[in-house]
Each structure stands twice: as structure tokens, then as C-alpha cells.
Coordinates of C-alpha atoms in Angstrom, one line a residue:
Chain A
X3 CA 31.7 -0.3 6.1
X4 CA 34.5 -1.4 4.2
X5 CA 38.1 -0.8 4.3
X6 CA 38.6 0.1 0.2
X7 CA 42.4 0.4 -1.1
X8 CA 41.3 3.3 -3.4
X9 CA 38.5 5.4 -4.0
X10 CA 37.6 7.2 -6.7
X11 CA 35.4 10.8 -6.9
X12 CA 33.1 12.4 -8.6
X13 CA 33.8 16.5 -8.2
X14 CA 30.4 18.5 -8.2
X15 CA 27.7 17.5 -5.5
X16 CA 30.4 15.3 -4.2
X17 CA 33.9 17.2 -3.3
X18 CA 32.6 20.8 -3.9
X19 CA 29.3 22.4 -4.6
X20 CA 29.4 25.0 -7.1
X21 CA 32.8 27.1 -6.3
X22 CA 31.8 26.0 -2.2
X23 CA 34.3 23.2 -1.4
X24 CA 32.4 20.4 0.7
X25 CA 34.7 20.5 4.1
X26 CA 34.2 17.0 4.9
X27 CA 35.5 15.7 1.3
X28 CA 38.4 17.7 2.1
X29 CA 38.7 16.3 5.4
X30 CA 38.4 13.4 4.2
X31 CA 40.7 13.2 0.9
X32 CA 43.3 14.7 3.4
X33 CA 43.6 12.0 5.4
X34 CA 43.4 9.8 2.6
X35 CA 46.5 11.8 1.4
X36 CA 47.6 10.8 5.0
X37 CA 47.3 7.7 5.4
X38 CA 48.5 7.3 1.5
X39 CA 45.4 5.3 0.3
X40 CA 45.1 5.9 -3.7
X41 CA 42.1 8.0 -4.8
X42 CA 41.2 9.3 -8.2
X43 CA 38.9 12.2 -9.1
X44 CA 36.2 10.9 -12.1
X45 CA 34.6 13.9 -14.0
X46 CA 32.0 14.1 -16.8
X47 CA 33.6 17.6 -17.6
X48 CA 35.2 17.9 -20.8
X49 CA 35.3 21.5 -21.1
X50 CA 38.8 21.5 -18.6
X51 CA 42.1 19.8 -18.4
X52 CA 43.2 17.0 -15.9
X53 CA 45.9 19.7 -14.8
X54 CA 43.0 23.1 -14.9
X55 CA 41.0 20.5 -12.4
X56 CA 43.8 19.5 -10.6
X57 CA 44.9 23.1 -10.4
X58 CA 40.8 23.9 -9.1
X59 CA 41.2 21.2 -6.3
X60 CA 44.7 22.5 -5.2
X61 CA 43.2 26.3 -4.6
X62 CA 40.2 24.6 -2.6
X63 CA 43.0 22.6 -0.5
X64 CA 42.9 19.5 -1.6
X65 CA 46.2 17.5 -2.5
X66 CA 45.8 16.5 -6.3
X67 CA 48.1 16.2 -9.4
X68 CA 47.0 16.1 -12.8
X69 CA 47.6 12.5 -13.3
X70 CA 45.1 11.7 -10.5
X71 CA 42.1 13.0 -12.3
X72 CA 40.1 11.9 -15.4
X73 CA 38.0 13.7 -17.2
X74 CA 35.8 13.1 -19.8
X75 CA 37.8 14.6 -22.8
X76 CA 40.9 12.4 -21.6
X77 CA 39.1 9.5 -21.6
X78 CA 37.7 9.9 -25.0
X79 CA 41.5 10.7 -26.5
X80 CA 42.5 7.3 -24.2
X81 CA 39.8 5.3 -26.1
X82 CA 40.6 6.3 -29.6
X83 CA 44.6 6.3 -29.2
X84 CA 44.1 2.7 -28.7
X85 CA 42.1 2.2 -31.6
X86 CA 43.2 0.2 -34.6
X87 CA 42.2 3.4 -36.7
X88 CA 43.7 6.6 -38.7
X89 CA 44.0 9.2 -35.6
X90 CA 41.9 11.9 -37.3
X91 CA 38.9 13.8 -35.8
X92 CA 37.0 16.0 -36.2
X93 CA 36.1 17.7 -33.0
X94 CA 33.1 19.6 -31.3
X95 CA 34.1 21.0 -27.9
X96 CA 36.0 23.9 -26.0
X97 CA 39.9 24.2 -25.6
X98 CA 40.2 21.6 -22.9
X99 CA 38.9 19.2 -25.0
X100 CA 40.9 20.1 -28.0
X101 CA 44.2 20.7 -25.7
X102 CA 43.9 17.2 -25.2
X103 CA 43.4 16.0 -28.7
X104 CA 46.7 18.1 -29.9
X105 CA 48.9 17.0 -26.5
X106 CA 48.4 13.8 -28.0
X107 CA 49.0 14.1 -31.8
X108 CA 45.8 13.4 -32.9
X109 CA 45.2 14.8 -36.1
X110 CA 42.2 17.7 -36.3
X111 CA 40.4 17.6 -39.9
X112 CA 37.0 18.5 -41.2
X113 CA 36.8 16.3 -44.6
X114 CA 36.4 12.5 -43.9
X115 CA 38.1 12.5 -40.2
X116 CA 38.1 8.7 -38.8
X117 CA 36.3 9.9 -35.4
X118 CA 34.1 12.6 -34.0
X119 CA 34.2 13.9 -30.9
X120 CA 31.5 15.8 -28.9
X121 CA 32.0 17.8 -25.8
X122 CA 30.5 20.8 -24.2
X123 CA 31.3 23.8 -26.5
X124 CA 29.2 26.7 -25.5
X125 CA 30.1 28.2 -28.9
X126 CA 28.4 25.6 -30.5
X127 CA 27.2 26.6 -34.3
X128 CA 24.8 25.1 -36.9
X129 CA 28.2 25.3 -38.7
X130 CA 30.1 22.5 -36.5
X131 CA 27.1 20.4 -36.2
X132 CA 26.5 20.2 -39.9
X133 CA 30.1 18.9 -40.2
X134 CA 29.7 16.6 -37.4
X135 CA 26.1 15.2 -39.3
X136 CA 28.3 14.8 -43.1
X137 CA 31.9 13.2 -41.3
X138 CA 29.5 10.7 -39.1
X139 CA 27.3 9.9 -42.4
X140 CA 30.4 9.6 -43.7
X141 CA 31.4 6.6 -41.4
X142 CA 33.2 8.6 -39.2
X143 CA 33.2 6.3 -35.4
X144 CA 30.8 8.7 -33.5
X145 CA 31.8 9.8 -29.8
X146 CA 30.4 12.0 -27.4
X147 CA 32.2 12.5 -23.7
X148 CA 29.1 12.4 -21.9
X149 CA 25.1 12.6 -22.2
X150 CA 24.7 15.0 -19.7
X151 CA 21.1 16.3 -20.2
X152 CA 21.7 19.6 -18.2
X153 CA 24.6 21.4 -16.3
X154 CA 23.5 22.8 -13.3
X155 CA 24.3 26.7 -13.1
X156 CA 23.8 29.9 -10.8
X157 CA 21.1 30.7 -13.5
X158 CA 19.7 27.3 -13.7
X159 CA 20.1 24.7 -15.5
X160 CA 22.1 25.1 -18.6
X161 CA 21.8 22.8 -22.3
X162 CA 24.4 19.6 -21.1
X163 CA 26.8 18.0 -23.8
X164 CA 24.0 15.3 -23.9
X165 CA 21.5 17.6 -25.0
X166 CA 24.0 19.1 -27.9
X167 CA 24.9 15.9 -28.7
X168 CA 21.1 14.8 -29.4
X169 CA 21.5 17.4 -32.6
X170 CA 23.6 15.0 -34.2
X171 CA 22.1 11.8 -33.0
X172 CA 18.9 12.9 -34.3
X173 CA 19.9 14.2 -37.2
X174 CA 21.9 10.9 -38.5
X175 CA 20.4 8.1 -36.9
X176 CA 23.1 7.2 -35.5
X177 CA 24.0 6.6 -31.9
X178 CA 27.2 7.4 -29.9
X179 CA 29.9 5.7 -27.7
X180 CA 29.4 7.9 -24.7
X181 CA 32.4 8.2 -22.8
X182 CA 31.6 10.0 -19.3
X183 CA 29.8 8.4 -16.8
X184 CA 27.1 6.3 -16.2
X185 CA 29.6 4.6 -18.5
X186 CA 32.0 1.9 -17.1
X187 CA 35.3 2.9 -19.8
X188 CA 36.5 6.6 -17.0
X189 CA 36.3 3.9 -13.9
X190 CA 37.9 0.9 -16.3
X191 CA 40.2 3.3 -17.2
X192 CA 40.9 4.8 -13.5
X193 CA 41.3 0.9 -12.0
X194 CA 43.5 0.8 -14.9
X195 CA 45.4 3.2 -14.0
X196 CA 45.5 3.1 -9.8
X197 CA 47.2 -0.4 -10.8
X198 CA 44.7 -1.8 -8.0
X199 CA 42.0 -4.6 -8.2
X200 CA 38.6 -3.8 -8.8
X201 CA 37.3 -5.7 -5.5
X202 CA 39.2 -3.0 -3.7
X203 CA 38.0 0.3 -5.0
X204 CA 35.2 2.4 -4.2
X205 CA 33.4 5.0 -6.3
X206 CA 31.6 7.9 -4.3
X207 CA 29.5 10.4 -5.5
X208 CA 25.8 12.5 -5.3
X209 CA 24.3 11.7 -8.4
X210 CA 22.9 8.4 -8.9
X211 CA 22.1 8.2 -12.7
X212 CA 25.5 9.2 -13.7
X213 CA 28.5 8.2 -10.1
X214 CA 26.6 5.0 -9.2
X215 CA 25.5 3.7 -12.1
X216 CA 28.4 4.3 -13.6
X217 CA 29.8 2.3 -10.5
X218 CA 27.9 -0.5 -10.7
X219 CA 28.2 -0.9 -14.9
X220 CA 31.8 -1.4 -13.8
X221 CA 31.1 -3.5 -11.1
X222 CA 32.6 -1.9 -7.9
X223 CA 31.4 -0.9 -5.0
X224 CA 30.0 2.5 -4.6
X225 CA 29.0 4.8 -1.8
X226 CA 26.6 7.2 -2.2
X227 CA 27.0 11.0 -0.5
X228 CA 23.6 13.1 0.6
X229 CA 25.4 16.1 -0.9
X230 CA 24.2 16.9 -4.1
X231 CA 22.0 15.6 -7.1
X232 CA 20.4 12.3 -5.5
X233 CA 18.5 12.6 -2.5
X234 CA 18.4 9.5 0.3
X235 CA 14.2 9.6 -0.8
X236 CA 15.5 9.6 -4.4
X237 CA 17.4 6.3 -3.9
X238 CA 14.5 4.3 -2.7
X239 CA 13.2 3.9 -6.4
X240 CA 16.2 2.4 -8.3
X241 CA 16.3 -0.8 -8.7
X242 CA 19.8 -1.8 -7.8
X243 CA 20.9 0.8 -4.4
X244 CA 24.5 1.6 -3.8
X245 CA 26.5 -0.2 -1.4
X246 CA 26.2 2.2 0.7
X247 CA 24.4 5.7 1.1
X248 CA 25.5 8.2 3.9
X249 CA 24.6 12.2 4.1
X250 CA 28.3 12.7 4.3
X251 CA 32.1 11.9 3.8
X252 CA 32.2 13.0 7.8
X253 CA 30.2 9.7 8.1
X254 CA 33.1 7.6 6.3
X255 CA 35.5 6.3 8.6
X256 CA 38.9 5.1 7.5
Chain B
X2 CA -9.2 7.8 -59.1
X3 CA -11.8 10.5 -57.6
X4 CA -12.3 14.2 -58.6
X5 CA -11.5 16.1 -55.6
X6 CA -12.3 19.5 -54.8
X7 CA -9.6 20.9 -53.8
X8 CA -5.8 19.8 -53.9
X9 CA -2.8 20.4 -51.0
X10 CA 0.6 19.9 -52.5
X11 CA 3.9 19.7 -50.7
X12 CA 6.9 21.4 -52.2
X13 CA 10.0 20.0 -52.3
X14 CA 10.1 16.4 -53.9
X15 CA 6.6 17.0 -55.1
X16 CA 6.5 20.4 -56.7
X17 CA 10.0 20.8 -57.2
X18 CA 13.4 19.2 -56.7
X19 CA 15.7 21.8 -55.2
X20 CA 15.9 24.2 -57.5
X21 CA 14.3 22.7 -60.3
X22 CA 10.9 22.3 -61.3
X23 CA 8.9 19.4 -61.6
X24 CA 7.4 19.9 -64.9
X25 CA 4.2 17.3 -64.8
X26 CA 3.7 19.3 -61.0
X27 CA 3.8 22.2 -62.7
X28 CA 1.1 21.4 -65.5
X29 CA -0.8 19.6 -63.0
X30 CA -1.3 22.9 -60.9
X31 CA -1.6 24.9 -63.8
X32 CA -4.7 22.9 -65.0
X33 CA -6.1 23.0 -61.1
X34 CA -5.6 26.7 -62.0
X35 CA -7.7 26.7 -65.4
X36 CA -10.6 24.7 -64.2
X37 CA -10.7 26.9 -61.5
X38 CA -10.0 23.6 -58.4
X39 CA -8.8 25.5 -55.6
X40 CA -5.2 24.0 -54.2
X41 CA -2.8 25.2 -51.6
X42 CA 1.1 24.5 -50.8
X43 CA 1.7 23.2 -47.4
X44 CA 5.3 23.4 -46.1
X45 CA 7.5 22.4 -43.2
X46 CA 10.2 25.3 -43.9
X47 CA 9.8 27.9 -41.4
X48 CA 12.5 30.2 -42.9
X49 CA 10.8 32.1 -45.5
X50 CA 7.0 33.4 -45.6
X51 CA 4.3 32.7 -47.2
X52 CA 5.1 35.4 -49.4
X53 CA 8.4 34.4 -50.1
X54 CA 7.4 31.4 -51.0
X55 CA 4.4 32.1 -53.4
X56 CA 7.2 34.4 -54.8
X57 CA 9.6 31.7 -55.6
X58 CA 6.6 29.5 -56.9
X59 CA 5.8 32.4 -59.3
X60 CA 9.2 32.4 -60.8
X61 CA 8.7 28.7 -61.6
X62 CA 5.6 29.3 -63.6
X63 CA 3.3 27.9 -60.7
X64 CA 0.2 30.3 -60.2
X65 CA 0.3 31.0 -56.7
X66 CA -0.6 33.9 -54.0
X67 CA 0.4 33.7 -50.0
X68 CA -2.5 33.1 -48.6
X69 CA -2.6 29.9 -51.0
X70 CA 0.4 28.9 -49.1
X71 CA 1.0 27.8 -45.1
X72 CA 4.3 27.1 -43.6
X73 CA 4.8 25.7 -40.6
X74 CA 6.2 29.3 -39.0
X75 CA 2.4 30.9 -40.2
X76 CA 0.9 27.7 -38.8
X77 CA 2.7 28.4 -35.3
X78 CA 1.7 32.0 -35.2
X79 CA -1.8 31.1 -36.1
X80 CA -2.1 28.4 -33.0
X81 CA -0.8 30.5 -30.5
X82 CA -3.1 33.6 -31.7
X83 CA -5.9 31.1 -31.1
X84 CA -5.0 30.5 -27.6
X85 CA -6.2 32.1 -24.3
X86 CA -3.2 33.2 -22.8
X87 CA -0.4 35.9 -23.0
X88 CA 0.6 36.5 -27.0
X89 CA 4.7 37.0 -25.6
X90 CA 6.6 34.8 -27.5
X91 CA 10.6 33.5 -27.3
X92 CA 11.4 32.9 -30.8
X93 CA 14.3 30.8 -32.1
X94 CA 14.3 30.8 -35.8
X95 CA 15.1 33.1 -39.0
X96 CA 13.5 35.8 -40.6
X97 CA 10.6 34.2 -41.8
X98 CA 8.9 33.1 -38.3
X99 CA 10.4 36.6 -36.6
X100 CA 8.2 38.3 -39.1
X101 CA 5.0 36.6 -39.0
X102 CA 5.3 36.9 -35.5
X103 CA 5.9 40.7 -35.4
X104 CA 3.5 41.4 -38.0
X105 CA 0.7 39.3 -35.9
X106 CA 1.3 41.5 -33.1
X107 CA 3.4 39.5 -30.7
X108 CA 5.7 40.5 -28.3
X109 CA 8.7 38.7 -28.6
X110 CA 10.8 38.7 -25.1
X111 CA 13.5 36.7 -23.2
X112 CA 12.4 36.8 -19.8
X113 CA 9.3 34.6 -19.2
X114 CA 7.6 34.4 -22.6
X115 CA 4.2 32.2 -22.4
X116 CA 5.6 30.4 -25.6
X117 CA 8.9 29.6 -27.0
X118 CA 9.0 28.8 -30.7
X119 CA 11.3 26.7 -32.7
X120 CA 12.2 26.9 -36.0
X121 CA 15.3 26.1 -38.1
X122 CA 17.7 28.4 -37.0
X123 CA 21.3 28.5 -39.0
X124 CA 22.6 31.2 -36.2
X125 CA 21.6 29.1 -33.7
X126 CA 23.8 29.6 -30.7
X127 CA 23.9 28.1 -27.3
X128 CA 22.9 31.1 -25.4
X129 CA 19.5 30.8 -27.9
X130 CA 19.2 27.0 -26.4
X131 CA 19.5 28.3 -23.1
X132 CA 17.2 31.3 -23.1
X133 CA 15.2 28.4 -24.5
X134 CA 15.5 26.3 -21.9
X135 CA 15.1 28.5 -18.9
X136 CA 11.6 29.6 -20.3
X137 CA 10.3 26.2 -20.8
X138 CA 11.3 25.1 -17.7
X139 CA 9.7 28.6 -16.2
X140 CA 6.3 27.0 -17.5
X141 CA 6.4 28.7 -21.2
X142 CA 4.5 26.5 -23.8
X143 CA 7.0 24.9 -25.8
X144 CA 6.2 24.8 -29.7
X145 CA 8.0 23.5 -32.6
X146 CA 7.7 24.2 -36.2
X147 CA 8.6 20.8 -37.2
X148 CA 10.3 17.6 -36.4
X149 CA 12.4 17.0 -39.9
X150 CA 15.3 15.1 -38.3
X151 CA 17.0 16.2 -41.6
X152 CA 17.6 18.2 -44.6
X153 CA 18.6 17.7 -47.8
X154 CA 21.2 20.3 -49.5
X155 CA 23.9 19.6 -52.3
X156 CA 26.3 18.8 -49.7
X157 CA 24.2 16.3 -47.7
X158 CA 21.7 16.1 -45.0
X159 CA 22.3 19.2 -42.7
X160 CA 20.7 18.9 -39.2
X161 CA 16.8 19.8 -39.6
X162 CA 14.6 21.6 -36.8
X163 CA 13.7 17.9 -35.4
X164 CA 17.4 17.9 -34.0
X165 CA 17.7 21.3 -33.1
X166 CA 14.5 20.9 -31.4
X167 CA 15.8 18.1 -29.5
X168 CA 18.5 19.7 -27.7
X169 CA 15.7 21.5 -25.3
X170 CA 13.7 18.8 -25.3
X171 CA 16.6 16.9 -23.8
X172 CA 17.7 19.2 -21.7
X173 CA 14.3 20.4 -20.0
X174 CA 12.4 16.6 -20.4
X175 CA 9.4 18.3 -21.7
X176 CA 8.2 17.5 -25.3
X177 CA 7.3 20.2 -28.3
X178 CA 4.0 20.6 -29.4
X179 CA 5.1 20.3 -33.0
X180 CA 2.8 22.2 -36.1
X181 CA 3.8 20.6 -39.0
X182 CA 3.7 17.5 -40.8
X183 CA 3.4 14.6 -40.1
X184 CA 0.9 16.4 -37.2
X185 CA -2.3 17.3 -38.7
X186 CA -2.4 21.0 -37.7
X187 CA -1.8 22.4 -41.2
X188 CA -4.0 20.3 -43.1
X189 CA -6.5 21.2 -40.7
X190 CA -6.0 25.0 -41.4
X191 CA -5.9 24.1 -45.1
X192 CA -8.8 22.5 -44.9
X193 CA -10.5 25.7 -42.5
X194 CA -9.1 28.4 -45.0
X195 CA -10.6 26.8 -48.2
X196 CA -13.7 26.2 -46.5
X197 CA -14.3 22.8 -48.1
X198 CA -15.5 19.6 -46.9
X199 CA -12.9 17.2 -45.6
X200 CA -13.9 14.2 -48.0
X201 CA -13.5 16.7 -51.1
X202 CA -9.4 17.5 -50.1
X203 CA -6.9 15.5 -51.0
X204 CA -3.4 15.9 -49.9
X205 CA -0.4 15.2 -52.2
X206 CA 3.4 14.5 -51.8
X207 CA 6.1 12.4 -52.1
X208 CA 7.0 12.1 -48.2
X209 CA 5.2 9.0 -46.7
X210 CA 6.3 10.4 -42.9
X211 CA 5.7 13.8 -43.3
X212 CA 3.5 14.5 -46.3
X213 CA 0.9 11.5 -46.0
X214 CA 1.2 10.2 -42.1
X215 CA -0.6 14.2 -42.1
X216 CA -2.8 13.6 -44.3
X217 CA -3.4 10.2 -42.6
X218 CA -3.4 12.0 -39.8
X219 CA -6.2 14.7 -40.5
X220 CA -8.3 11.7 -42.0
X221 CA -8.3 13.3 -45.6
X222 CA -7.2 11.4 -48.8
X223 CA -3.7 11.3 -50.0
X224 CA -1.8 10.9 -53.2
X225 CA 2.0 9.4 -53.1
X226 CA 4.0 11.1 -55.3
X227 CA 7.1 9.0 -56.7
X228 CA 8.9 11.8 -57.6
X229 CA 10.8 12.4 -53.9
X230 CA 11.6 10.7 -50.4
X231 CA 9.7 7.7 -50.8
X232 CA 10.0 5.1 -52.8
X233 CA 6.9 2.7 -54.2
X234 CA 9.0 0.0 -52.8
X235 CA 9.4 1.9 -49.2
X236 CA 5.6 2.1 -48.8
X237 CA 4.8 -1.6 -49.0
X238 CA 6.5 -1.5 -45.5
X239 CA 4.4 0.8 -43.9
X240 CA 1.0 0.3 -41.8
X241 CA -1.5 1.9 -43.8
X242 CA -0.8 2.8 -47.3
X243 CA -1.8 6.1 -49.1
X244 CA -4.9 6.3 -50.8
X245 CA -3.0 6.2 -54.2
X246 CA 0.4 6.4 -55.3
X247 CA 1.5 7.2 -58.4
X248 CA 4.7 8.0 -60.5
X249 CA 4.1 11.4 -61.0
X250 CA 1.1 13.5 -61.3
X251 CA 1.1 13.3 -65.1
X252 CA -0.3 10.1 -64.2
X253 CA -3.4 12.2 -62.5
X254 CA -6.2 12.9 -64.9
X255 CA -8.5 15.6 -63.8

């Protein structure tokens, strides 16, 4: 084990599970709160605010402000505002994502936007799709926040933004920047942000294909948690293994 | 050239263009008519019967009855009636499949169909790709009328059942059985309809991937028509070449 100067977390499978809050995380954010160590919260979830998850990890007793979560949607508005490109897009997603998008004067248009952006919108419509398919013929720079293949529900497991987004891929040939993890840009953008170096930061979370590897693309340490997606048996087939893997945060000691 | 005994024509690109007839298509069939060659229409689109479509053919001038033409919705319904199991069906798709499934008798239900069925669907909603979903991954055989990645309108390619499709197939990691072209199903039920010899048929149309990979595909001849999709100069880059291609079928003396 490794002292880290700041970690960074995934949410589900990792902090809670479902609306169950995962006591050790807690424990263990709380005395990372404490001892004032940085930490970040890293989420493939477009469909909420940075301040709606903050707000969820507050009611589950965990100390967290807006600005010390990331989610997919804000990362994608990060990535185009500092593009060299007309700030117009054309957007497929739910009011989180498209809160974002207006909070930062991004213009939303259906003819010829410059970008288009695909989060989870459970309203989806062969309507917006078709749009998408014409702007990103078009030339329009093609973004989805995550390629999430399914969303794990109560009911099982639900159509994931990856899955929508595959309409769209399929249908122009074209492929999209994903922003959500197993992508480095959230944890560039997070390391970015802590104002820390990147030998000194830690990313934990359950699910290998997306926490991990998204750990490793950015080249930092991670430490896997027996909590959620991933099981220890799981982790024995991927080629590169996480720096560490331990069946929970009550195993961690700072 | 070769006489064949009977003919299989696509539609769109080789019979007509949209809206509008392709006259040399239309005298072609109408001789096939007068000499008494027996020929059938063989289409991907789901959304309208067979009925429907011999209807819209007739107000071209094109002699044609339904059971002369098989879409890839009638194609479905036929497979699945040829199959030993439970005829209860989870249908996403427009009127066209929903009625040849009701009027062959299926049950069409939510909760643990033994098939779920694919076909263009312009309401589609993400409750449908859920319902979807869940049955596929309860075990229900997962079909698929087609895989056109696109389709063309006057406003551009629209998203075609290929990328609708894709979003379960993503989501649950199991792949569609798909019915139509480029797979040989149809032709095969072409050929079983007309009761003719395989070496007699001939398939035409002007879609190398769709039109003659089926033919290629059910090992039955094939005429390129340059009238559509495919260019003379996009077939020199393909594997194996159709038996003929020609400019149009006024070049096709029978």
C-alpha cells in the first residue's frame, strides 16, 4: 500500500450500490475529509448534474461539493469549450446533460451544429437520432459521454448510452470521441483540476472495463474494490491487473 | 446471357427510384409478364405488406399480386412459424410486421416472448429497446428483419433497422438472426414458393451488399443492375463479382 495525495471515485459498485450507500466508502471518504486529503468523484452518468450528484452523496453522508465531482456530460462540455470550433450542438440526452450545455453558453441548434453530443436520454426518438445521423454526415465532430453497453437496474439491465449511441455509429459509419470512462480525458481532466501530480493519485472503483482501465489509459495507479461489477476471479483474465485489488475500502488504510 | 426461368427483382434502385419508376424495369417485368416467366419482388422493408406493396407496384403499371412479393417482415413470420417452439412473439416494428404476425396467429406479448422481432420502427422508444432487451437476455430468440445500416429519404440517410437493431445487440452481447438480404433466407423462400430449380432463378438488383451477396449467398445467379447503390466501378473492388452487370435491364434481352 501506498500513501496517494488524492484519490479519485467511481460512484456505483464503488461508494453506493443502487440507492444502498457502501458504509466503508463513507468511512473511508470521511476520514479522507479528515485528514484533508483531495478526492474527486469520476462518473460515467450524464443523465445528472455535478451539483444533483453532489447533492445524492450529501443525503447518503458523504462530504462533497459540486466542484468535486465529474461527470460525463461535464466533461464532454469541458472538451468542446476548449475546442478551436463554433460552440454549436446539437444534443441527444436528458436535462442534466443539456443543463450543462446552456450553464455554459453553448449554442443548441438542429441544422448544421459544429458538435453532437450523445448521452443517456430515455426519451430517445427515431426523430433525434435521424438528426444526429444528417448533422454528423454533415461533418458535425461526433461525441458520445460514454459507451456504456447496459445500466444496471432493479428490473435488469437497461439499454446503456453505448448501446444508443451504436444507432448512430452504425448508421453513419462514423465513430465517436467517447468521453466517460474507460477513457483517460474525466481522470486528465480531474488531475487537472485536483492541481496534483499524476504519480500521486489513485483511481478506485468495481468495474474493471470502465474504473481501471480508464485508470491505467491515464496512467495512474488504481485500486480495485470487491464491491460491485468486477469480481477478484474476474480480474485474473486481464491482461494488465490493477495496482491493487481489495474486497473493500475497510481494507485501505490511510 | 442465359434464359432463366424465373426472375427475383429488388425494388428500390432496381424497380424504382423513390417514387419514380424505372421505365426499362417496368417493360422488362411486363414482358416476364407476357411470356408468361414467373418473377417475384424481394424486399428488405418490413413496414408495409406484401399487399401493400403489390399495391403500390400496381399503381406503377407493374403486374404484380402479394404472394408474388416477400418482405423481410413476411419472411420473419414465416421462419418462426417453421420453428418447434412457442409461436409468442415481442414485436418491435410498424404496422406491416404487427399484421402479418397477428394474422399468422401469433401471440404477441411483453413478458417472456420465445422471440423478439425487429423491424424498422419510426416510434421506436426506449422502453421498446428495453422490453427488447430483457426478453433476449430471458433466453427469447432474437430476430431481425434486416441489417440496412441506412436509408435513403429526400433529406438524407435516416437510421435503417441495422442500427436500430444494434442497440440490443449491444446492450444484451447476443447477435440477431437477421432474414433479409444480404442473408439468403428470402431467396430461399423465393426459390420454395415458385417451385423452380435453383440453376433456373436469377436474382436481380442494383445493391452489391444486399441484393447480390444474397443471391451469392443462396448460390443462384445474379444480375447487377446500374441503375442504384452500386456503381460498375464499386464492383471491381469486391471478391466475387455478380454473374452479370449491366446498365439497365433494357440491356436484358429475353
Amino acid at each position: 500500500m501506498k500513501n496517494y495525495e488524492a484519490y479519485l471515485f467511481d460512484l456505483d459498485g464503488t461508494i453506493y450500490r443502487g440507492n444502498e450507500p457502501l458504509l466503508a466508502a463513507i468511512d473511508f471518504v470521511h476520514t479522507l475529509y479528515q485528514k484533508d486529503i483531495p478526492y474527486m468523484f469520476v462518473s460515467n452518468n450524464s443523465t445528472a448534474t455535478p451539483a444533483t450528484v453532489a447533492k445524492r452523496l450529501q443525503n447518503m453522508g458523504i462530504k462533497a461539493t459540486p466542484s468535486q465531482v465529474i461527470t460525463s456530460g461535464e466533461a464532454a462540455v469541458h472538451f468542446i469549450s476548449q475546442q478551436d470550433k463554433e460552440k454549436s450542438v446539437y444534443v441527444i440526452g436528458e436535462s442534466g446533460l443539456k443543463t450543462l450545455l446552456s450553464e455554459a453558453g453553448m449554442k443548441v441548434k438542429e441544422d448544421h451544429p459544429a458538435y453532437v453530443v450523445v448521452g443517456l436520454d430515455r426519451k430517445i426518438t427515431y426523430e433525434k437520432f435521424t438528426k444526429a445521423c444528417i448533422a454528423v454526415r454533415n461533418g458535425a465532430t461526433f461525441i458520445s459521454t460514454n459507451n456504456d453497453s447496459a445500466i444496471p437496474t432493479e428490473d435488469g439491465l437497461y439499454p446503456g448510452n453505448g448501446a444508443l449511441t451504436s444507432v448512430i455509429t452504425v448508421a453513419t459509419g462514423q465513430r465517436p470521441i467517447f468521453v466517460g470512462k474507460p477513457e483517460k480525458m474525466m481522470i486528465e481532466q480531474a488531475i487537472e483540476r485536483l492541481g496534483v501530480k499524476r504519480e500521486t493519485v489513485v483511481m478506485v472503483g468495481d468495474n474493471y472495463d470502465t474504473d481501471i482501465r480508464a485508470g491505467i489509459n491515464a496512467n495512474i495507479d488504481t485500486i480495485h474494490v470487491q464491491t460491485g461489477v468486477t469480481s477478484k476471479r474476474a480480474l485474473e483474465k486481464k491482461d494488465i491487473p490493477p495496482t491493487y485489488s481489495i474486497s473493500s475500502l475497510s481494507d485501505w488504510i490511510i
